[in-house]
XYZ file of C-alpha atoms in Angstrom:
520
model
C 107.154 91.181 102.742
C 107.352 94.157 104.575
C 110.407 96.238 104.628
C 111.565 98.195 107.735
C 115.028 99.274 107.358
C 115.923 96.889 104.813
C 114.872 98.701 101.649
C 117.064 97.092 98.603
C 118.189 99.867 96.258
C 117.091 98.914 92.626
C 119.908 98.861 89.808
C 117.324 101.122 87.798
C 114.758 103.696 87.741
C 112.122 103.398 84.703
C 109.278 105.111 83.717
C 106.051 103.782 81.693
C 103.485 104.881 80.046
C 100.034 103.133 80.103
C 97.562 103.586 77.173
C 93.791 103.798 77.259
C 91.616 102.101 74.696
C 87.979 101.023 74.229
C 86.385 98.884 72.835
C 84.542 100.108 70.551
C 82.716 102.552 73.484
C 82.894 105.951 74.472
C 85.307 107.521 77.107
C 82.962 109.411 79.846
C 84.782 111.966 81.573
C 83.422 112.538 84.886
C 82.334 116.291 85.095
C 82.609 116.926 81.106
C 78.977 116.179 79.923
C 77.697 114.992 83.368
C 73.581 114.603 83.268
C 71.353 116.949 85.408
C 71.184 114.884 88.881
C 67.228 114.079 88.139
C 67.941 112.606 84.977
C 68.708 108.958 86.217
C 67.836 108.445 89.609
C 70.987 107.017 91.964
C 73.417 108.407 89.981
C 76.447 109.634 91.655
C 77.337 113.009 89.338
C 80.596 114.301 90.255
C 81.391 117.741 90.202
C 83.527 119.788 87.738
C 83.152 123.320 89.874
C 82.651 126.042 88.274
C 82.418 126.410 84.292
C 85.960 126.037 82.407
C 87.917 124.780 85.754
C 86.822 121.075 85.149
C 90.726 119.936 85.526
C 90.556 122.535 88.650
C 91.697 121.192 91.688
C 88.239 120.392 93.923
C 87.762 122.603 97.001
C 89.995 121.846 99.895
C 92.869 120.460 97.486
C 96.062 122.702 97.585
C 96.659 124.156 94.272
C 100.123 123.219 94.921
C 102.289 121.582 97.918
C 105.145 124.075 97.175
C 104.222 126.028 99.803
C 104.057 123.701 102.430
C 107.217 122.129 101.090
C 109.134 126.055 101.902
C 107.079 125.839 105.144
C 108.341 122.588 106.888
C 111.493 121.321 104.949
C 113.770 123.623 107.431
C 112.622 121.226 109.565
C 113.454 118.169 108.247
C 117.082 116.703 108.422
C 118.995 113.582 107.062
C 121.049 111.467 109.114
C 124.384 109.933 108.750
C 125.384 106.806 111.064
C 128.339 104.696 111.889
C 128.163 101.706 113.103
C 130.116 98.245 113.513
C 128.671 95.474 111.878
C 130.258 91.797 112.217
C 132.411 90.856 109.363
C 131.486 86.881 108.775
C 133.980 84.614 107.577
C 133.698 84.956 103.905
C 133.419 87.098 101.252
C 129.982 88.509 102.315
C 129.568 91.397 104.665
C 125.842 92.436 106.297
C 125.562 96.227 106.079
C 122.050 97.932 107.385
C 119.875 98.520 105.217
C 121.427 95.976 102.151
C 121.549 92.527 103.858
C 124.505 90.582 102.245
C 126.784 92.388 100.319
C 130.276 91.002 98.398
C 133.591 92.457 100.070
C 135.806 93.253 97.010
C 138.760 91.391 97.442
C 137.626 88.824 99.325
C 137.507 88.436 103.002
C 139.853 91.078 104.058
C 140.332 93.281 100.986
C 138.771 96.647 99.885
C 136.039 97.072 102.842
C 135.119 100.283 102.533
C 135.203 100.332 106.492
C 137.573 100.280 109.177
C 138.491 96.418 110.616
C 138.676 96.213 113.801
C 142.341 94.883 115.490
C 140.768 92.275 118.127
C 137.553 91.257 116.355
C 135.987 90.046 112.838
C 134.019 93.554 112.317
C 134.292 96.364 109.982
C 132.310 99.923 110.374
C 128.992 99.985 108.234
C 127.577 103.233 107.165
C 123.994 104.229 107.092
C 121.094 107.106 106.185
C 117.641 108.177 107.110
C 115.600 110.749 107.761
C 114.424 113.173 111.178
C 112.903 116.153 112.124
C 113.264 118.829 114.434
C 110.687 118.959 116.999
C 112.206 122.037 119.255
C 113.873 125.060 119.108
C 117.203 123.498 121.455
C 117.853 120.618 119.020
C 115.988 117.309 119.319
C 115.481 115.288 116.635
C 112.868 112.125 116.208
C 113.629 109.699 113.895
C 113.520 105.489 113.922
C 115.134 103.266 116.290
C 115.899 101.158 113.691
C 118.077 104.253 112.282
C 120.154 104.993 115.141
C 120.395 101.774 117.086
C 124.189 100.323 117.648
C 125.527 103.388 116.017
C 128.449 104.465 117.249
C 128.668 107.820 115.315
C 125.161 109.963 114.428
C 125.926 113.249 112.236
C 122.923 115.397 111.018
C 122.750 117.693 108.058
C 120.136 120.346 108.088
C 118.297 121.782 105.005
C 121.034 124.860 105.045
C 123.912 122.295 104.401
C 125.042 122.695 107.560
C 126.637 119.371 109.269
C 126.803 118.974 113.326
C 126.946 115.775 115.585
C 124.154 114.381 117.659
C 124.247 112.285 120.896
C 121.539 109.587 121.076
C 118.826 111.022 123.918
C 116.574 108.061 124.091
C 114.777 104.952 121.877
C 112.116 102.638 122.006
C 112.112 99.217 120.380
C 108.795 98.409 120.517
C 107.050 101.508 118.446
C 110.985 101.603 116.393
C 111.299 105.641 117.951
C 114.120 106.987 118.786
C 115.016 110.862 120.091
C 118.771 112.596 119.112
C 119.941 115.893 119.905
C 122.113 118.620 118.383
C 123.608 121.444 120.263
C 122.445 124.961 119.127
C 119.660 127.345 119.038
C 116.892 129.070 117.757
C 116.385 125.633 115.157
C 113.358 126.099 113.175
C 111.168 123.220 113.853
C 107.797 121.279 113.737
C 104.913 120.283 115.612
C 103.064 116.947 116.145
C 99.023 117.296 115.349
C 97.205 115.456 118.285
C 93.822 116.773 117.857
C 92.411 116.260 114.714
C 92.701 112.655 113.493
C 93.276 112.337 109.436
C 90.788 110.156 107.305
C 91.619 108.136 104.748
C 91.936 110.384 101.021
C 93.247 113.597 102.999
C 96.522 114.387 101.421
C 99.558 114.078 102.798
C 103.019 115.237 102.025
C 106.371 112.938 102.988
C 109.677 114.732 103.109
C 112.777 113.224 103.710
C 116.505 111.658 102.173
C 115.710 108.855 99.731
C 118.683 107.173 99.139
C 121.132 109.623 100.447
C 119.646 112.849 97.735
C 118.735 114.935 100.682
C 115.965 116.776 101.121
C 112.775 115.544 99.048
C 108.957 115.666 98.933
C 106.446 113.433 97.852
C 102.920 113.457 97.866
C 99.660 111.548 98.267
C 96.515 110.759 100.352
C 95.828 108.508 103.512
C 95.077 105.265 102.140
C 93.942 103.270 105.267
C 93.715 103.728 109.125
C 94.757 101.641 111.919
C 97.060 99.032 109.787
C 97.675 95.995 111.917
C 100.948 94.855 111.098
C 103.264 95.461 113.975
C 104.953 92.219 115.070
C 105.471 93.922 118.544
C 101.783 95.001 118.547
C 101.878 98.276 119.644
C 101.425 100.446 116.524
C 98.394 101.160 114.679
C 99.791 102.596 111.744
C 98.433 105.013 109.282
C 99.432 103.790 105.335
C 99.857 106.536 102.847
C 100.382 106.231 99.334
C 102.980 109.141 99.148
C 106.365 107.423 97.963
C 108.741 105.899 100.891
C 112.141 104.501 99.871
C 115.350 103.597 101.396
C 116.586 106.860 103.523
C 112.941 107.874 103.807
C 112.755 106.446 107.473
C 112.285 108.522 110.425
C 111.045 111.469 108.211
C 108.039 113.541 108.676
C 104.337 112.729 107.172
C 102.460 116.226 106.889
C 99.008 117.715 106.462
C 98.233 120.407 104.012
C 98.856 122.706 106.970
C 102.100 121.274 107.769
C 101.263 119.731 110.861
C 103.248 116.702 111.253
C 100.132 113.548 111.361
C 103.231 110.860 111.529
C 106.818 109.183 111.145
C 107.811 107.335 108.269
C 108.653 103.689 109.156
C 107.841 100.762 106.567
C 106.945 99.654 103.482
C 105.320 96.716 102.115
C 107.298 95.805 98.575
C 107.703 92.743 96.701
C 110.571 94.677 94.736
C 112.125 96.440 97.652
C 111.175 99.968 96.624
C 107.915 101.872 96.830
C 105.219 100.424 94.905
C 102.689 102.838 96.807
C 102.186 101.465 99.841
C 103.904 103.018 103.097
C 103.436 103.141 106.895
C 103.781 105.749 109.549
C 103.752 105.834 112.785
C 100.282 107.829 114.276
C 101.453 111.448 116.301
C 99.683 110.531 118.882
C 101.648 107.327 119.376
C 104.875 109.191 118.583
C 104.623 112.054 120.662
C 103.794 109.990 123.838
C 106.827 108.177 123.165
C 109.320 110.719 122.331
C 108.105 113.312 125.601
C 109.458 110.580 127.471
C 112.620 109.868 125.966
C 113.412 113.949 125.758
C 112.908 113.595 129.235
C 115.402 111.271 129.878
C 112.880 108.262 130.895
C 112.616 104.879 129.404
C 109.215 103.399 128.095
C 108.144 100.300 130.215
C 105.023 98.193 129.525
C 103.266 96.270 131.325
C 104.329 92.092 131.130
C 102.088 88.880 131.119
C 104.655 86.479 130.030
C 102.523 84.129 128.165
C 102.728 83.642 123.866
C 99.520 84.563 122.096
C 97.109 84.415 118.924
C 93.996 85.566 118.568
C 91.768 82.393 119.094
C 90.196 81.621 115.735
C 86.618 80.407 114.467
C 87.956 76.856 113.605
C 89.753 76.910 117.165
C 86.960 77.681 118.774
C 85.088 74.892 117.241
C 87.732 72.771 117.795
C 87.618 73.645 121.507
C 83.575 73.269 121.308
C 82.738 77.073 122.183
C 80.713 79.306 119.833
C 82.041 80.305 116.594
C 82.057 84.157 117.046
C 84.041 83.540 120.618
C 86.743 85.762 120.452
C 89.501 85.994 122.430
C 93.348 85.832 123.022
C 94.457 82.214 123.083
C 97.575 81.140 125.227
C 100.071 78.938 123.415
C 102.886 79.294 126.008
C 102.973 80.145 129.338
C 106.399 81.626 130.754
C 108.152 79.997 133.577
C 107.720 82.328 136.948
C 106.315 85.158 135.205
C 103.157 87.138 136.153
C 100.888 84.655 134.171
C 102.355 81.768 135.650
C 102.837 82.997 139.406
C 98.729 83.682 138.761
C 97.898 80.042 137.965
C 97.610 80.948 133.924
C 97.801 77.833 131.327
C 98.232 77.179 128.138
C 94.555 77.108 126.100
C 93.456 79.385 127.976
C 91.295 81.756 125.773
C 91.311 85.377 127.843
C 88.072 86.834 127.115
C 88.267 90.271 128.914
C 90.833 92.264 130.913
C 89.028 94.747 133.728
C 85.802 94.160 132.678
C 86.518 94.805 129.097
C 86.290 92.445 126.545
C 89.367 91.680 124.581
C 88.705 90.585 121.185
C 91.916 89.773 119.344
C 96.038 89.078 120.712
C 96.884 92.344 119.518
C 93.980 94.202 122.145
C 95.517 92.339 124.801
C 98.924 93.245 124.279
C 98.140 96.990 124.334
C 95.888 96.678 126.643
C 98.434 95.076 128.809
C 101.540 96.955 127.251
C 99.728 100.357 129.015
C 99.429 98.632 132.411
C 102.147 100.159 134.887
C 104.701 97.363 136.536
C 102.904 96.113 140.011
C 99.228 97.225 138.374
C 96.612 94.543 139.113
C 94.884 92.635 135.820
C 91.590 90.805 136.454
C 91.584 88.358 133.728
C 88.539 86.584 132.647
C 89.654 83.271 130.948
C 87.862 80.606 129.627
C 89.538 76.906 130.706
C 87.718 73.264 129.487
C 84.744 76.032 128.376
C 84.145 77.213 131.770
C 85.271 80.768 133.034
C 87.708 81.743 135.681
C 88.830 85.029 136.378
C 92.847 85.213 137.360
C 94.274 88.598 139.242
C 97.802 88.883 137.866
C 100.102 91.819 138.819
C 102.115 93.168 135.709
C 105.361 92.780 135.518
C 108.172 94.887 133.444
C 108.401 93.496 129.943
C 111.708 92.824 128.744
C 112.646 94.479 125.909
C 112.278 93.525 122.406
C 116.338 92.285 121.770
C 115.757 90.339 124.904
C 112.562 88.883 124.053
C 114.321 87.772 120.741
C 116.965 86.467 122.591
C 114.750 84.373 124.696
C 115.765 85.908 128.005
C 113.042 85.461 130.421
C 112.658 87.926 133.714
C 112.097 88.024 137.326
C 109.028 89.581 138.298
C 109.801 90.005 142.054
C 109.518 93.295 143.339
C 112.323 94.453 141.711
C 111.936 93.612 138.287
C 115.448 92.834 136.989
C 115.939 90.417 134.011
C 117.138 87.037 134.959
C 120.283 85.138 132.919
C 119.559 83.500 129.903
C 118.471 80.008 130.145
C 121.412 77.353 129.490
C 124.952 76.720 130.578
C 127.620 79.062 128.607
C 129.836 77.275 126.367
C 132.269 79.435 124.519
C 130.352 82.414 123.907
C 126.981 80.800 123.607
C 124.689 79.983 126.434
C 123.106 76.594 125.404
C 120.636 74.255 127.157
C 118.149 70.948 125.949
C 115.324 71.435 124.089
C 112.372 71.958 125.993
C 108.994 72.027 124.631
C 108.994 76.078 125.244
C 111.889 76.499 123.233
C 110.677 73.888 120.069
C 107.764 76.067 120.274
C 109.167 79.460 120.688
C 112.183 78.746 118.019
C 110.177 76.520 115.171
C 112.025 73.990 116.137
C 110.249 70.924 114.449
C 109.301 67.319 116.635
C 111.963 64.906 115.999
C 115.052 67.305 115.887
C 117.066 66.712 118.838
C 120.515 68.762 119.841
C 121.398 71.545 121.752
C 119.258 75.092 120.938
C 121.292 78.083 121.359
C 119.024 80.802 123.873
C 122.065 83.375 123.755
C 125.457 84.860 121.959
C 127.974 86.878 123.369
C 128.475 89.135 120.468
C 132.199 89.913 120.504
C 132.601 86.212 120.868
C 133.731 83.614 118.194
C 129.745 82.680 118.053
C 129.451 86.067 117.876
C 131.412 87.234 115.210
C 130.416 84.813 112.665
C 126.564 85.820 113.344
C 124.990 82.339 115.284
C 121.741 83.913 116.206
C 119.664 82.167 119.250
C 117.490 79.717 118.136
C 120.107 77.920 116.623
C 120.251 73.956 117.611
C 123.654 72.164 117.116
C 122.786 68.657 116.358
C 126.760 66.982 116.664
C 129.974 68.369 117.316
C 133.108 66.955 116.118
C 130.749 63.920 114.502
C 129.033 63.040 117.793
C 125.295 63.614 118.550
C 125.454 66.172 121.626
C 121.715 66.360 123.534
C 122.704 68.698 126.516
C 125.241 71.190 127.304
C 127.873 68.928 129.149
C 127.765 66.809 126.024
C 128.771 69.998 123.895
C 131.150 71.453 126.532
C 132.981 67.573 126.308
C 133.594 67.688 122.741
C 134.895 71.540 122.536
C 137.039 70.481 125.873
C 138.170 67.421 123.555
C 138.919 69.268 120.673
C 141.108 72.311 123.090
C 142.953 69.180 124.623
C 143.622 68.126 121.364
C 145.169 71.532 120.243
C 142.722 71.754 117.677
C 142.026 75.454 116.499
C 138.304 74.991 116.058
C 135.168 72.250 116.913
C 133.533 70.735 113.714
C 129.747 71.571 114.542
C 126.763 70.344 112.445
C 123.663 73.082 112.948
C 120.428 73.228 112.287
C 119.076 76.542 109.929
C 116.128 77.637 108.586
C 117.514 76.668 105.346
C 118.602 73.136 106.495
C 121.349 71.975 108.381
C 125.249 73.037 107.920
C 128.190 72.329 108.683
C 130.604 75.453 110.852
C 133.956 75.176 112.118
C 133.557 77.283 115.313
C 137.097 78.821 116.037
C 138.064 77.969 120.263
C 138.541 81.252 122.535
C 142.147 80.699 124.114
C 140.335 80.431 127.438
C 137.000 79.298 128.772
């Protein structure tokens, strides 16, 4: 799976050795005893350079990175957070970065962090990596780093230690700008002209697992990954090692020139088997101007669920099977897409003219319109085409889209309350067909779905994420949110301390004892 932010530190570090044998054949060294080019025709001869340097480095190769490693590491900092995690009933703790961890002691004994007196949280610690991009002190590094911390320190290369304000961050590309207060910082520059291909090398530098300053090295493997969920990135995958502490840190060029940020992994071990992401520096200096200048990034909002439409769909649906297109699966209520007479299976084939051949074109395509911009959408409906004029509204942002908060796109673009009545910390409602769809929610499970948590709540505090559908409470079946609020009233006029609810999970269903507030 891939790993953003939650690399899993291994219990050991091994090294092997892998030996060569043949079978009963000859080892060829390329360069050693290569044939003159005319002696077989198509053969690819490589090149040793000159005579005695065939282990040389070829031309273009650095004979070392050492140099660029003295050049940039100034540069590049590690980063120190604080934040307060919830503290679950139990002896299990979730702490960034490691998931669930065991709480020596048990449930309130030998935290390493500080418990909170009015709430079921304890302070989790955290590292990563940044780098100075000017001389006055700001810093890029990860959302995913910084967000929810309540305390950012940064040490530079010269041990020194100072504390940094967060400036700005962006969910959607996981960026995030910080600032320290001082001068004269030595600092690097984002490459925007030249695009890297895939072998260049590349150098990463940054705080695996809390050692501080460290370099690895290796060579563009692939351009233009697609595997942002959010859809924005387009991310460059290097083959340079990326562990735990390595995010937010600096990819490099042989010249230094800073060609990306150091996000992800993909691991089926949870450390680097070779295979990293990074954010382009084109993407991440667009971003990060406009959070040093105080402004937040908006995109442009359809408010409809999509997948790029599919051969087998499309023969499903009787088109052609090379029609490509964006395929709507949900429409949301009173958004732009809706207001514009959108529906579900419709297959947008073009935006402004332009074709649009996949989901993820449409989203950026969409994601760089400006709120109140007009979108001529060509869609096919039943196999014939329409063409739709939405105006783009603000998109919400990403904790709000997983939170399944929808918005008002009126002229003022301000989010709209979460769907559902609020019952003790959680906003609740039926089960709609939107919300099965949007939440997995299989045909045949009936209940309550949870669109919303309060998080210094009870619901809160013992982690009920939205999506969640309670299926009884206190042994009844409960179908709507007056049928929930009933039984917790019931339970409160019983003096009970808690309600008895049965939930549904993506492991199965479970029983919680949800502690009562003292007041509603």
């Amino acid at each position: 799976m891939l790993k953003r932010k939650e690399f899993i530190l291994g219990a050991a570090v091994g090294l092997s050795f892998a030996a060569v044998a043949t079978a009963g054949g000859v080892i060829s060294w390329p360069g050693a005893h290569a044939a003159p080019a005319a002696a077989q025709a198509g053969r690819l001869v490589p090149s040793a350079g000159a005579a005695g340097l065939a282990f040389a480095p070829p031309q273009g190769a650095p004979l070392s990175f050492a140099d660029i490693f003295q050049q940039v590491a100034p540069a590049v900092v590690q980063i120190d957070v604080k934040t307060r995690v919830q503290r679950p009933a139990g002896a299990m703790i979730q702490i960034p970065g490691f998931g669930a961890v065991p709480i020596p002691g048990g449930p309130r004994g030998g935290g390493s962090g500080e418990e909170g007196e009015d709430d079921n949280s304890t302070t989790g610690l955290g590292t990563g990596s940044g780098f100075l991009i000017s001389a006055d002190g700001f810093i890029v590094t990860n959302n995913h780093v910084v967000e929810n911390a309540e305390e950012i320190k940064v040490k530079l290369s010269d041990g020194r230690e100072l504390k940094a304000k967060l400036i700005g961050r962006d969910e959607g590309t996981d960026l995030a700008v910080i600032k320290v207060e001082g001068a004269a910082f030595p600092f690097v520059s984002f490459e925007e002209a030249a695009t890297p291909r895939v072998g260049d090398w590349v150098i990463a530098v940054g705080n695996p697992f809390g050692l501080g300053g460290t370099a690895t090295a290796g060579i563009v493997s692939a351009m233009s990954r697609d595997i942002d969920p959010a859809g924005y990135n387009e991310y460059l995958q290097i083959d340079a090692a990326i562990n735990r502490g390595n995010s937010g840190g600096p990819t490099f060029d042989i010249y230094g020139r800073v060609i990306g940020v150091n996000t992800a992994i993909f691991s089926p071990t949870g450390g680097s088997v070779g295979i990293g992401f990074a954010i382009p520096a084109a993407t991440a200096k667009s971003v990060t101007d406009k959070l040093m200048r105080g402004e937040t990034v908006e995109r442009g909002y359809l408010g409809v669920q999509i997948q790029s439409l599919s051969s087998e769909q499309a023969a499903a649906l009787g088109l052609p099977e090379n029609t490509k297109g964006a395929l709507v699966g949900d429409v949301t209520a009173d958004g732009p897409a809706d207001k514009a007479g959108m529906k579900i299976e419709d297959i947008v084939v073009s935006l402004n003219g332009d074709a649009i051949d996949s989901s993820t074109e449409l989203t950026r395509r969409v994601a760089r319109a400006k709120v109140g911009d007009a979108l001529r959408l060509e869609v096919l409906r039943e196999g014939r085409r329409q063409t739709l004029e939405v105006r783009a509204g603000r998109r919400p942002s990403e904790t709000e889209l997983r939170a399944g908060l929808g918005e008002d796109e009126g002229a003022q673009a301000t989010p709209s309350a979460p769907v559902g009545q609020a019952v003790e910390g959680m906003t609740v409602t039926g089960i709609t067909p939107a919300l099965r769809q949007r939440y997995s929610i299989p045909d045949g499970v009936s209940g309550v779905v949870v669109t919303a948590v309060e998080p210094r709540s009870k619901a809160g505090q013992i982690g009920m994420p939205a999506g969640t559908v309670i299926l009884r409470a206190n042994n009844r079946t409960v179908s709507s949110a007056a049928e929930l609020k009933a039984a917790v009233d019931a339970a409160r006029s019983a003096e009970r301390p808690g309600v008895l609810l049965l939930v549904r999970t993506p492991n199965g269903n479970t029983s919680i004892v949800l502690e009562l507030s003292k007041s509603e």
